[in-house]
Amino acid sequence: NACEGARTTPSDPFAGVAQQLVRQGIPAVIAMQNEITDGAAIQLAHEFYDALCAGYPVDGALAEARKALFAAGNDIEWGTPVLYLRASDGKLFDLAGQPASQATPQPASPAAEQPLPAPVDARPLAAPAAHTGRNAWPRWLLPAVAVLLVLGGGVAIWQWSQSGATNAPAATATPSTAASSTPGPATAATQPAAPVLAAGDAASRTILLAEARDAVDNADSATARQIYTQLLAANPADVEVLIGLARTLRYDGDHAEALRTLSQAYEIAPDDPAVNYAMGVLYYETFGDNQQALEHFTHALETASPALALDTYYYRASVYSSEGEYANAVADLDKIIAAGGNSDDYV
């Protein structure tokens, strides 16, 4: 049960793990907007997967799970889970027409079983030859369900394995004890232990980015710097990581280095709205260079997402106001109010 996987920050609408996973190309992500109790999370997962196996699309399955929570008397937490969907439809699996397996698993010989731990193969070999009931889960579905579980619990996995990820380079260079003590040809040697989270992997990068942002929000800039350094070692041209590192440097008061880092990101992606937004904020709040700030904010608004545009309009209005250009400031604030007429955030 990973809480608050869909929570964002006012300054970064993509700060949540769920939003980052969707941006990396994951077709559907379910996450929690707020904290949720273990009991509600367990019931939600049970009802959700049961609906998936009954043939519901992912959005319909989540709706059924939320209704089940509400029907059970939970009149608050039923609204905690949300779905981020970028696929054309919510049909994850097509169970129709899947033939029952005709092949009966052959018992492995004692010699073949000897090098493997008994729990790995014992249960599949002892299973009945075919499960054709309505609620039976085909074997091909299990890996997909496991992927969903991993995505939903990404934050919890990182918290559990933080110390292992921190020492990842050392882990990758150390062969297992069993491999060093067991004679045999080089091709049969046990592979070195892999880090729990590899910075170059897309899903791991997403989790690490979210963890770094949380670290800065919790005044732990040292951890944030360590994570950003690890990510930049995997890809020195990662603009999103450079923006995050600049934010951390600015938090630490290292404004010159923050500007140097953002300038590096700007050289890589001069038209990126997030880069221009960050440059504008830095010039306005740290260096008091209103002209540079206006140029970057205006450039960011050319391609900014609706959420980023709201923040950019707010900052640009502040710059206009400090310059005495009140008509332009009011015009930007009007755009914010028009975009969210029911919100009093900027009124």
mmCIF file of C-alpha atoms in Angstrom:
data_model
loop_
_atom_site.group_PDB
_atom_site.id
_atom_site.type_symbol
_atom_site.label_atom_id
_atom_site.label_comp_id
_atom_site.label_asym_id
_atom_site.label_seq_id
_atom_site.Cartn_x
_atom_site.Cartn_y
_atom_site.Cartn_z
ATOM 1 C CA ASN A 1 0.000 0.000 0.000
ATOM 2 C CA ALA A 2 1.751 3.182 -1.238
ATOM 3 C CA CYS A 3 0.006 6.387 -0.178
ATOM 4 C CA GLU A 4 -0.076 9.705 -2.039
ATOM 5 C CA GLY A 5 1.365 8.397 -5.314
ATOM 6 C CA ALA A 6 -0.777 10.911 -7.222
ATOM 7 C CA ARG A 7 -0.014 13.946 -5.048
ATOM 8 C CA THR A 8 1.636 16.926 -6.755
ATOM 9 C CA THR A 9 3.029 20.252 -5.590
ATOM 10 C CA PRO A 10 1.804 23.748 -6.529
ATOM 11 C CA SER A 11 5.087 24.443 -8.311
ATOM 12 C CA ASP A 12 5.256 21.140 -10.219
ATOM 13 C CA PRO A 13 2.065 19.508 -11.540
ATOM 14 C CA PHE A 14 4.053 16.421 -12.577
ATOM 15 C CA ALA A 15 5.739 15.822 -9.222
ATOM 16 C CA GLY A 16 3.727 12.695 -8.370
ATOM 17 C CA VAL A 17 4.908 9.180 -9.133
ATOM 18 C CA ALA A 18 1.720 8.458 -11.107
ATOM 19 C CA GLN A 19 2.149 11.486 -13.362
ATOM 20 C CA GLN A 20 5.782 10.607 -14.008
ATOM 21 C CA LEU A 21 4.927 7.008 -14.912
ATOM 22 C CA VAL A 22 2.304 8.179 -17.416
ATOM 23 C CA ARG A 23 4.799 10.631 -18.936
ATOM 24 C CA GLN A 24 7.234 7.723 -19.374
ATOM 25 C CA GLY A 25 4.661 5.885 -21.524
ATOM 26 C CA ILE A 26 2.878 3.618 -19.032
ATOM 27 C CA PRO A 27 -0.656 3.294 -20.510
ATOM 28 C CA ALA A 28 -2.587 3.238 -17.217
ATOM 29 C CA VAL A 29 -1.621 4.076 -13.632
ATOM 30 C CA ILE A 30 -3.802 3.931 -10.518
ATOM 31 C CA ALA A 31 -2.535 5.943 -7.577
ATOM 32 C CA MET A 32 -3.745 7.452 -4.323
ATOM 33 C CA GLN A 33 -4.397 11.178 -4.005
ATOM 34 C CA ASN A 34 -4.069 11.059 -0.223
ATOM 35 C CA GLU A 35 -3.291 8.615 2.542
ATOM 36 C CA ILE A 36 -5.342 5.409 2.530
ATOM 37 C CA THR A 37 -5.694 2.747 5.200
ATOM 38 C CA ASP A 38 -4.397 -0.766 4.618
ATOM 39 C CA GLY A 39 -7.890 -2.216 4.973
ATOM 40 C CA ALA A 40 -9.308 0.029 2.259
ATOM 41 C CA ALA A 41 -6.309 -0.604 -0.008
ATOM 42 C CA ILE A 42 -6.669 -4.374 0.355
ATOM 43 C CA GLN A 43 -10.387 -4.282 -0.421
ATOM 44 C CA LEU A 44 -9.785 -1.948 -3.363
ATOM 45 C CA ALA A 45 -7.145 -4.263 -4.853
ATOM 46 C CA HIS A 46 -9.363 -7.333 -4.374
ATOM 47 C CA GLU A 47 -12.378 -5.754 -6.063
ATOM 48 C CA PHE A 48 -10.285 -4.153 -8.807
ATOM 49 C CA TYR A 49 -8.520 -7.343 -9.898
ATOM 50 C CA ASP A 50 -11.747 -9.337 -9.597
ATOM 51 C CA ALA A 51 -13.423 -6.899 -11.997
ATOM 52 C CA LEU A 52 -10.443 -7.075 -14.380
ATOM 53 C CA CYS A 53 -10.707 -10.860 -14.497
ATOM 54 C CA ALA A 54 -14.435 -10.551 -15.157
ATOM 55 C CA GLY A 55 -13.623 -8.625 -18.349
ATOM 56 C CA TYR A 56 -14.018 -5.008 -17.231
ATOM 57 C CA PRO A 57 -11.740 -2.359 -18.763
ATOM 58 C CA VAL A 58 -9.385 -0.704 -16.299
ATOM 59 C CA ASP A 59 -11.577 2.381 -15.825
ATOM 60 C CA GLY A 60 -14.663 0.241 -15.285
ATOM 61 C CA ALA A 61 -12.777 -2.036 -12.897
ATOM 62 C CA LEU A 62 -11.694 0.935 -10.790
ATOM 63 C CA ALA A 63 -15.262 2.244 -10.768
ATOM 64 C CA GLU A 64 -16.499 -1.134 -9.493
ATOM 65 C CA ALA A 65 -13.814 -1.174 -6.808
ATOM 66 C CA ARG A 66 -14.697 2.331 -5.651
ATOM 67 C CA LYS A 67 -18.402 1.439 -5.518
ATOM 68 C CA ALA A 68 -17.571 -1.623 -3.437
ATOM 69 C CA LEU A 69 -15.633 0.541 -0.972
ATOM 70 C CA PHE A 70 -18.552 2.943 -0.686
ATOM 71 C CA ALA A 71 -21.073 0.117 -0.284
ATOM 72 C CA ALA A 72 -18.960 -1.292 2.551
ATOM 73 C CA GLY A 73 -19.545 1.911 4.512
ATOM 74 C CA ASN A 74 -16.308 3.693 3.609
ATOM 75 C CA ASP A 75 -17.741 7.061 2.612
ATOM 76 C CA ILE A 76 -14.372 8.844 2.414
ATOM 77 C CA GLU A 77 -11.625 6.607 1.029
ATOM 78 C CA TRP A 78 -13.635 5.413 -1.963
ATOM 79 C CA GLY A 79 -12.609 8.662 -3.666
ATOM 80 C CA THR A 80 -8.904 8.386 -2.842
ATOM 81 C CA PRO A 81 -7.768 6.218 -5.818
ATOM 82 C CA VAL A 82 -7.551 7.922 -9.212
ATOM 83 C CA LEU A 83 -6.767 6.597 -12.679
ATOM 84 C CA TYR A 84 -4.321 8.189 -15.137
ATOM 85 C CA LEU A 85 -5.066 6.770 -18.587
ATOM 86 C CA ARG A 86 -3.267 7.569 -21.821
ATOM 87 C CA ALA A 87 -4.434 4.536 -23.836
ATOM 88 C CA SER A 88 -7.205 4.841 -26.419
ATOM 89 C CA ASP A 89 -9.389 2.544 -24.311
ATOM 90 C CA GLY A 90 -9.168 0.900 -20.932
ATOM 91 C CA LYS A 91 -9.108 -2.711 -22.144
ATOM 92 C CA LEU A 92 -5.907 -4.153 -20.710
ATOM 93 C CA PHE A 93 -6.536 -7.864 -21.319
ATOM 94 C CA ASP A 94 -8.578 -9.876 -23.797
ATOM 95 C CA LEU A 95 -9.572 -13.082 -22.043
ATOM 96 C CA ALA A 96 -12.014 -14.195 -24.748
ATOM 97 C CA GLY A 97 -10.865 -17.010 -26.967
ATOM 98 C CA GLN A 98 -7.883 -17.965 -24.845
ATOM 99 C CA PRO A 99 -7.502 -21.741 -25.314
ATOM 100 C CA ALA A 100 -7.019 -23.900 -22.262
ATOM 101 C CA SER A 101 -3.561 -25.356 -22.099
ATOM 102 C CA GLN A 102 -3.502 -28.872 -23.540
ATOM 103 C CA ALA A 103 0.023 -29.684 -22.534
ATOM 104 C CA THR A 104 0.515 -31.414 -19.206
ATOM 105 C CA PRO A 105 3.675 -30.265 -17.461
ATOM 106 C CA GLN A 106 6.262 -33.001 -17.414
ATOM 107 C CA PRO A 107 7.816 -33.782 -14.043
ATOM 108 C CA ALA A 108 11.397 -32.658 -13.938
ATOM 109 C CA SER A 109 14.013 -35.279 -13.320
ATOM 110 C CA PRO A 110 15.741 -35.250 -9.917
ATOM 111 C CA ALA A 111 18.959 -34.219 -11.621
ATOM 112 C CA ALA A 112 17.275 -31.234 -13.259
ATOM 113 C CA GLU A 113 15.616 -30.137 -10.033
ATOM 114 C CA GLN A 114 18.738 -30.360 -7.923
ATOM 115 C CA PRO A 115 20.331 -26.962 -8.754
ATOM 116 C CA LEU A 116 17.059 -25.048 -8.260
ATOM 117 C CA PRO A 117 15.377 -24.201 -4.948
ATOM 118 C CA ALA A 118 12.389 -26.489 -4.401
ATOM 119 C CA PRO A 119 9.757 -23.723 -3.947
ATOM 120 C CA VAL A 120 10.417 -22.349 -7.427
ATOM 121 C CA ASP A 121 9.081 -25.283 -9.429
ATOM 122 C CA ALA A 122 7.184 -27.380 -6.941
ATOM 123 C CA ARG A 123 3.902 -25.496 -7.017
ATOM 124 C CA PRO A 124 3.507 -25.187 -10.815
ATOM 125 C CA LEU A 125 4.293 -28.890 -11.284
ATOM 126 C CA ALA A 126 1.715 -29.880 -8.693
ATOM 127 C CA ALA A 127 -1.020 -27.699 -10.166
ATOM 128 C CA PRO A 128 -3.934 -29.262 -12.074
ATOM 129 C CA ALA A 129 -3.483 -29.510 -15.798
ATOM 130 C CA ALA A 130 -6.214 -27.001 -16.635
ATOM 131 C CA HIS A 131 -8.248 -24.336 -14.844
ATOM 132 C CA THR A 132 -11.112 -23.386 -17.065
ATOM 133 C CA GLY A 133 -13.464 -21.837 -14.503
ATOM 134 C CA ARG A 134 -14.753 -18.323 -14.968
ATOM 135 C CA ASN A 135 -12.574 -16.894 -12.209
ATOM 136 C CA ALA A 136 -9.401 -18.814 -13.126
ATOM 137 C CA TRP A 137 -6.424 -16.602 -13.941
ATOM 138 C CA PRO A 138 -4.537 -17.678 -17.086
ATOM 139 C CA ARG A 139 -0.814 -18.049 -16.563
ATOM 140 C CA TRP A 140 -0.085 -15.354 -19.137
ATOM 141 C CA LEU A 141 -2.045 -12.828 -17.045
ATOM 142 C CA LEU A 142 0.072 -13.181 -13.897
ATOM 143 C CA PRO A 143 3.115 -11.210 -15.136
ATOM 144 C CA ALA A 144 0.860 -8.356 -16.235
ATOM 145 C CA VAL A 145 -0.847 -8.251 -12.850
ATOM 146 C CA ALA A 146 2.561 -8.271 -11.203
ATOM 147 C CA VAL A 147 3.541 -5.237 -13.275
ATOM 148 C CA LEU A 148 0.473 -3.366 -12.027
ATOM 149 C CA LEU A 149 1.343 -4.245 -8.449
ATOM 150 C CA VAL A 150 4.891 -2.987 -8.927
ATOM 151 C CA LEU A 151 3.686 0.292 -10.401
ATOM 152 C CA GLY A 152 1.179 0.843 -7.617
ATOM 153 C CA GLY A 153 3.775 0.205 -4.922
ATOM 154 C CA GLY A 154 6.691 2.060 -6.488
ATOM 155 C CA VAL A 155 7.163 4.492 -3.653
ATOM 156 C CA ALA A 156 7.058 1.753 -1.018
ATOM 157 C CA ILE A 157 9.630 -0.265 -2.926
ATOM 158 C CA TRP A 158 12.003 2.689 -3.063
ATOM 159 C CA GLN A 159 11.611 3.461 0.632
ATOM 160 C CA TRP A 160 12.380 -0.148 1.482
ATOM 161 C CA SER A 161 15.411 -0.335 -0.768
ATOM 162 C CA GLN A 162 16.888 3.153 -0.379
ATOM 163 C CA SER A 163 20.066 1.956 1.281
ATOM 164 C CA GLY A 164 20.566 -0.665 -1.411
ATOM 165 C CA ALA A 165 20.087 1.861 -4.192
ATOM 166 C CA THR A 166 22.545 4.260 -2.567
ATOM 167 C CA ASN A 167 25.276 1.623 -2.707
ATOM 168 C CA ALA A 168 24.255 0.337 -6.133
ATOM 169 C CA PRO A 169 27.648 0.800 -7.875
ATOM 170 C CA ALA A 170 29.392 -1.339 -5.259
ATOM 171 C CA ALA A 171 26.696 -3.998 -5.498
ATOM 172 C CA THR A 172 27.038 -4.324 -9.237
ATOM 173 C CA ALA A 173 30.770 -4.971 -8.962
ATOM 174 C CA THR A 174 30.569 -7.697 -6.293
ATOM 175 C CA PRO A 175 29.868 -11.276 -7.390
ATOM 176 C CA SER A 176 27.752 -13.422 -5.108
ATOM 177 C CA THR A 177 29.468 -15.575 -2.482
ATOM 178 C CA ALA A 178 27.998 -18.709 -4.011
ATOM 179 C CA ALA A 179 29.548 -17.896 -7.375
ATOM 180 C CA SER A 180 33.005 -17.336 -5.923
ATOM 181 C CA SER A 181 32.964 -20.587 -3.939
ATOM 182 C CA THR A 182 31.505 -22.852 -6.616
ATOM 183 C CA PRO A 183 33.952 -24.114 -9.262
ATOM 184 C CA GLY A 184 32.818 -24.233 -12.847
ATOM 185 C CA PRO A 185 33.257 -22.678 -16.292
ATOM 186 C CA ALA A 186 33.157 -18.907 -16.605
ATOM 187 C CA THR A 187 29.927 -18.980 -18.600
ATOM 188 C CA ALA A 188 28.089 -20.647 -15.736
ATOM 189 C CA ALA A 189 29.203 -18.193 -13.039
ATOM 190 C CA THR A 190 26.523 -16.345 -11.125
ATOM 191 C CA GLN A 191 25.905 -12.845 -12.448
ATOM 192 C CA PRO A 192 26.839 -9.893 -10.178
ATOM 193 C CA ALA A 193 24.002 -8.622 -8.039
ATOM 194 C CA ALA A 194 22.101 -5.835 -9.804
ATOM 195 C CA PRO A 195 21.057 -2.637 -8.015
ATOM 196 C CA VAL A 196 17.466 -2.542 -6.846
ATOM 197 C CA LEU A 197 16.861 0.650 -8.846
ATOM 198 C CA ALA A 198 18.978 1.410 -11.907
ATOM 199 C CA ALA A 199 19.080 5.109 -12.778
ATOM 200 C CA GLY A 200 19.121 4.328 -16.501
ATOM 201 C CA ASP A 201 15.855 2.361 -16.361
ATOM 202 C CA ALA A 202 12.776 4.455 -17.196
ATOM 203 C CA ALA A 203 10.564 3.268 -14.336
ATOM 204 C CA SER A 204 13.405 3.464 -11.816
ATOM 205 C CA ARG A 205 14.271 6.956 -13.054
ATOM 206 C CA THR A 206 10.679 8.022 -12.435
ATOM 207 C CA ILE A 207 10.739 6.717 -8.866
ATOM 208 C CA LEU A 208 14.130 8.285 -8.181
ATOM 209 C CA LEU A 209 12.959 11.657 -9.506
ATOM 210 C CA ALA A 210 9.921 11.588 -7.234
ATOM 211 C CA GLU A 211 12.103 10.613 -4.281
ATOM 212 C CA ALA A 212 14.505 13.487 -4.995
ATOM 213 C CA ARG A 213 11.655 16.010 -5.123
ATOM 214 C CA ASP A 214 10.261 14.692 -1.850
ATOM 215 C CA ALA A 215 13.719 14.976 -0.294
ATOM 216 C CA VAL A 216 13.955 18.672 -1.199
ATOM 217 C CA ASP A 217 10.415 19.282 0.064
ATOM 218 C CA ASN A 218 11.456 17.653 3.356
ATOM 219 C CA ALA A 219 14.627 19.785 3.633
ATOM 220 C CA ASP A 220 16.899 16.833 2.825
ATOM 221 C CA SER A 221 18.908 18.415 0.026
ATOM 222 C CA ALA A 222 21.869 16.070 0.545
ATOM 223 C CA THR A 223 19.766 13.058 -0.436
ATOM 224 C CA ALA A 224 18.322 14.960 -3.389
ATOM 225 C CA ARG A 225 21.797 15.879 -4.670
ATOM 226 C CA GLN A 226 22.927 12.270 -4.357
ATOM 227 C CA ILE A 227 19.950 11.023 -6.382
ATOM 228 C CA TYR A 228 20.318 13.692 -9.073
ATOM 229 C CA THR A 229 24.045 12.926 -9.358
ATOM 230 C CA GLN A 230 23.234 9.241 -9.836
ATOM 231 C CA LEU A 231 20.684 10.074 -12.539
ATOM 232 C CA LEU A 232 23.050 12.438 -14.361
ATOM 233 C CA ALA A 233 25.722 9.754 -14.360
ATOM 234 C CA ALA A 234 23.296 7.620 -16.378
ATOM 235 C CA ASN A 235 22.306 10.491 -18.702
ATOM 236 C CA PRO A 236 24.151 13.844 -18.455
ATOM 237 C CA ALA A 237 21.670 15.438 -20.883
ATOM 238 C CA ASP A 238 18.536 14.644 -18.845
ATOM 239 C CA VAL A 239 16.866 18.059 -18.775
ATOM 240 C CA GLU A 240 14.326 17.150 -16.103
ATOM 241 C CA VAL A 241 17.107 16.018 -13.780
ATOM 242 C CA LEU A 242 19.074 19.223 -14.415
ATOM 243 C CA ILE A 243 16.007 21.286 -13.494
ATOM 244 C CA GLY A 244 15.598 19.316 -10.282
ATOM 245 C CA LEU A 245 19.272 19.674 -9.397
ATOM 246 C CA ALA A 246 19.090 23.438 -9.992
ATOM 247 C CA ARG A 247 16.122 23.646 -7.648
ATOM 248 C CA THR A 248 18.116 21.780 -4.988
ATOM 249 C CA LEU A 249 21.137 24.050 -5.450
ATOM 250 C CA ARG A 250 18.931 27.089 -5.137
ATOM 251 C CA TYR A 251 17.450 25.673 -1.932
ATOM 252 C CA ASP A 252 20.993 25.354 -0.572
ATOM 253 C CA GLY A 253 21.750 28.965 -1.499
ATOM 254 C CA ASP A 254 24.195 28.047 -4.278
ATOM 255 C CA HIS A 255 22.571 30.416 -6.763
ATOM 256 C CA ALA A 256 25.492 30.699 -9.173
ATOM 257 C CA GLU A 257 25.719 26.924 -9.555
ATOM 258 C CA ALA A 258 21.934 26.728 -9.925
ATOM 259 C CA LEU A 259 22.114 29.203 -12.815
ATOM 260 C CA ARG A 260 24.985 27.265 -14.389
ATOM 261 C CA THR A 261 22.981 24.023 -14.163
ATOM 262 C CA LEU A 262 19.855 25.603 -15.654
ATOM 263 C CA SER A 263 21.934 27.201 -18.407
ATOM 264 C CA GLN A 264 23.202 23.731 -19.278
ATOM 265 C CA ALA A 265 19.604 22.520 -19.515
ATOM 266 C CA TYR A 266 18.734 25.550 -21.654
ATOM 267 C CA GLU A 267 21.556 24.752 -24.085
ATOM 268 C CA ILE A 268 20.158 21.230 -24.475
ATOM 269 C CA ALA A 269 16.484 22.231 -24.799
ATOM 270 C CA PRO A 270 16.065 25.992 -25.355
ATOM 271 C CA ASP A 271 12.372 25.635 -26.220
ATOM 272 C CA ASP A 272 11.414 23.391 -23.310
ATOM 273 C CA PRO A 273 8.681 25.208 -21.327
ATOM 274 C CA ALA A 274 9.791 23.697 -18.009
ATOM 275 C CA VAL A 275 13.345 24.936 -18.563
ATOM 276 C CA ASN A 276 12.189 28.438 -19.450
ATOM 277 C CA TYR A 277 9.807 28.508 -16.488
ATOM 278 C CA ALA A 278 12.608 27.515 -14.107
ATOM 279 C CA MET A 279 14.946 30.098 -15.655
ATOM 280 C CA GLY A 280 12.293 32.793 -15.266
ATOM 281 C CA VAL A 281 11.709 31.952 -11.602
ATOM 282 C CA LEU A 282 15.449 31.978 -10.888
ATOM 283 C CA TYR A 283 16.054 35.328 -12.606
ATOM 284 C CA TYR A 284 13.030 36.930 -10.930
ATOM 285 C CA GLU A 285 13.269 35.621 -7.367
ATOM 286 C CA THR A 286 17.033 35.228 -6.984
ATOM 287 C CA PHE A 287 18.753 37.747 -9.236
ATOM 288 C CA GLY A 288 16.012 40.367 -9.631
ATOM 289 C CA ASP A 289 16.513 40.439 -13.407
ATOM 290 C CA ASN A 290 12.939 41.168 -14.474
ATOM 291 C CA GLN A 291 13.744 41.518 -18.165
ATOM 292 C CA GLN A 292 15.338 38.075 -18.395
ATOM 293 C CA ALA A 293 12.481 36.652 -16.324
ATOM 294 C CA LEU A 294 9.849 38.115 -18.663
ATOM 295 C CA GLU A 295 11.595 36.728 -21.723
ATOM 296 C CA HIS A 296 11.756 33.213 -20.304
ATOM 297 C CA PHE A 297 8.197 33.244 -18.932
ATOM 298 C CA THR A 298 6.838 34.454 -22.279
ATOM 299 C CA HIS A 299 8.814 31.784 -24.132
ATOM 300 C CA ALA A 300 7.553 29.102 -21.741
ATOM 301 C CA LEU A 301 3.923 30.076 -22.368
ATOM 302 C CA GLU A 302 4.294 29.307 -26.084
ATOM 303 C CA THR A 303 4.285 25.540 -25.463
ATOM 304 C CA ALA A 304 3.436 25.124 -21.756
ATOM 305 C CA SER A 305 0.855 22.605 -20.599
ATOM 306 C CA PRO A 306 -2.325 24.095 -19.080
ATOM 307 C CA ALA A 307 -1.126 23.378 -15.536
ATOM 308 C CA LEU A 308 2.329 24.871 -16.096
ATOM 309 C CA ALA A 309 0.792 27.841 -17.909
ATOM 310 C CA LEU A 310 -1.183 28.802 -14.790
ATOM 311 C CA ASP A 311 1.967 28.986 -12.674
ATOM 312 C CA THR A 312 3.798 30.841 -15.438
ATOM 313 C CA TYR A 313 1.026 33.424 -15.789
ATOM 314 C CA TYR A 314 1.123 33.961 -12.020
ATOM 315 C CA TYR A 315 4.866 34.614 -11.993
ATOM 316 C CA ARG A 316 4.741 36.797 -15.088
ATOM 317 C CA ALA A 317 1.954 38.838 -13.504
ATOM 318 C CA SER A 318 4.184 39.314 -10.460
ATOM 319 C CA VAL A 319 7.023 40.543 -12.664
ATOM 320 C CA TYR A 320 4.703 42.924 -14.539
ATOM 321 C CA SER A 321 3.417 44.249 -11.222
ATOM 322 C CA SER A 322 6.928 44.889 -9.896
ATOM 323 C CA GLU A 323 7.685 46.773 -13.121
ATOM 324 C CA GLY A 324 4.556 48.902 -12.766
ATOM 325 C CA GLU A 325 2.901 47.331 -15.817
ATOM 326 C CA TYR A 326 -0.376 46.747 -14.007
ATOM 327 C CA ALA A 327 -2.528 46.302 -17.098
ATOM 328 C CA ASN A 328 -0.377 43.380 -18.238
ATOM 329 C CA ALA A 329 -0.378 41.945 -14.712
ATOM 330 C CA VAL A 330 -4.176 42.076 -14.528
ATOM 331 C CA ALA A 331 -4.441 40.483 -17.975
ATOM 332 C CA ASP A 332 -2.331 37.512 -16.850
ATOM 333 C CA LEU A 333 -4.314 37.144 -13.627
ATOM 334 C CA ASP A 334 -7.553 37.221 -15.632
ATOM 335 C CA LYS A 335 -6.279 34.278 -17.667
ATOM 336 C CA ILE A 336 -5.649 32.334 -14.471
ATOM 337 C CA ILE A 337 -9.113 33.096 -13.117
ATOM 338 C CA ALA A 338 -10.755 32.222 -16.443
ATOM 339 C CA ALA A 339 -8.994 28.854 -16.513
ATOM 340 C CA GLY A 340 -10.218 27.955 -13.023
ATOM 341 C CA GLY A 341 -13.384 29.906 -12.432
ATOM 342 C CA ASN A 342 -14.337 27.863 -9.377
ATOM 343 C CA SER A 343 -10.994 28.331 -7.659
ATOM 344 C CA ASP A 344 -10.046 31.132 -5.292
ATOM 345 C CA ASP A 345 -6.342 30.277 -5.311
ATOM 346 C CA TYR A 346 -5.336 33.427 -7.167
ATOM 347 C CA VAL A 347 -8.131 35.807 -6.169
#
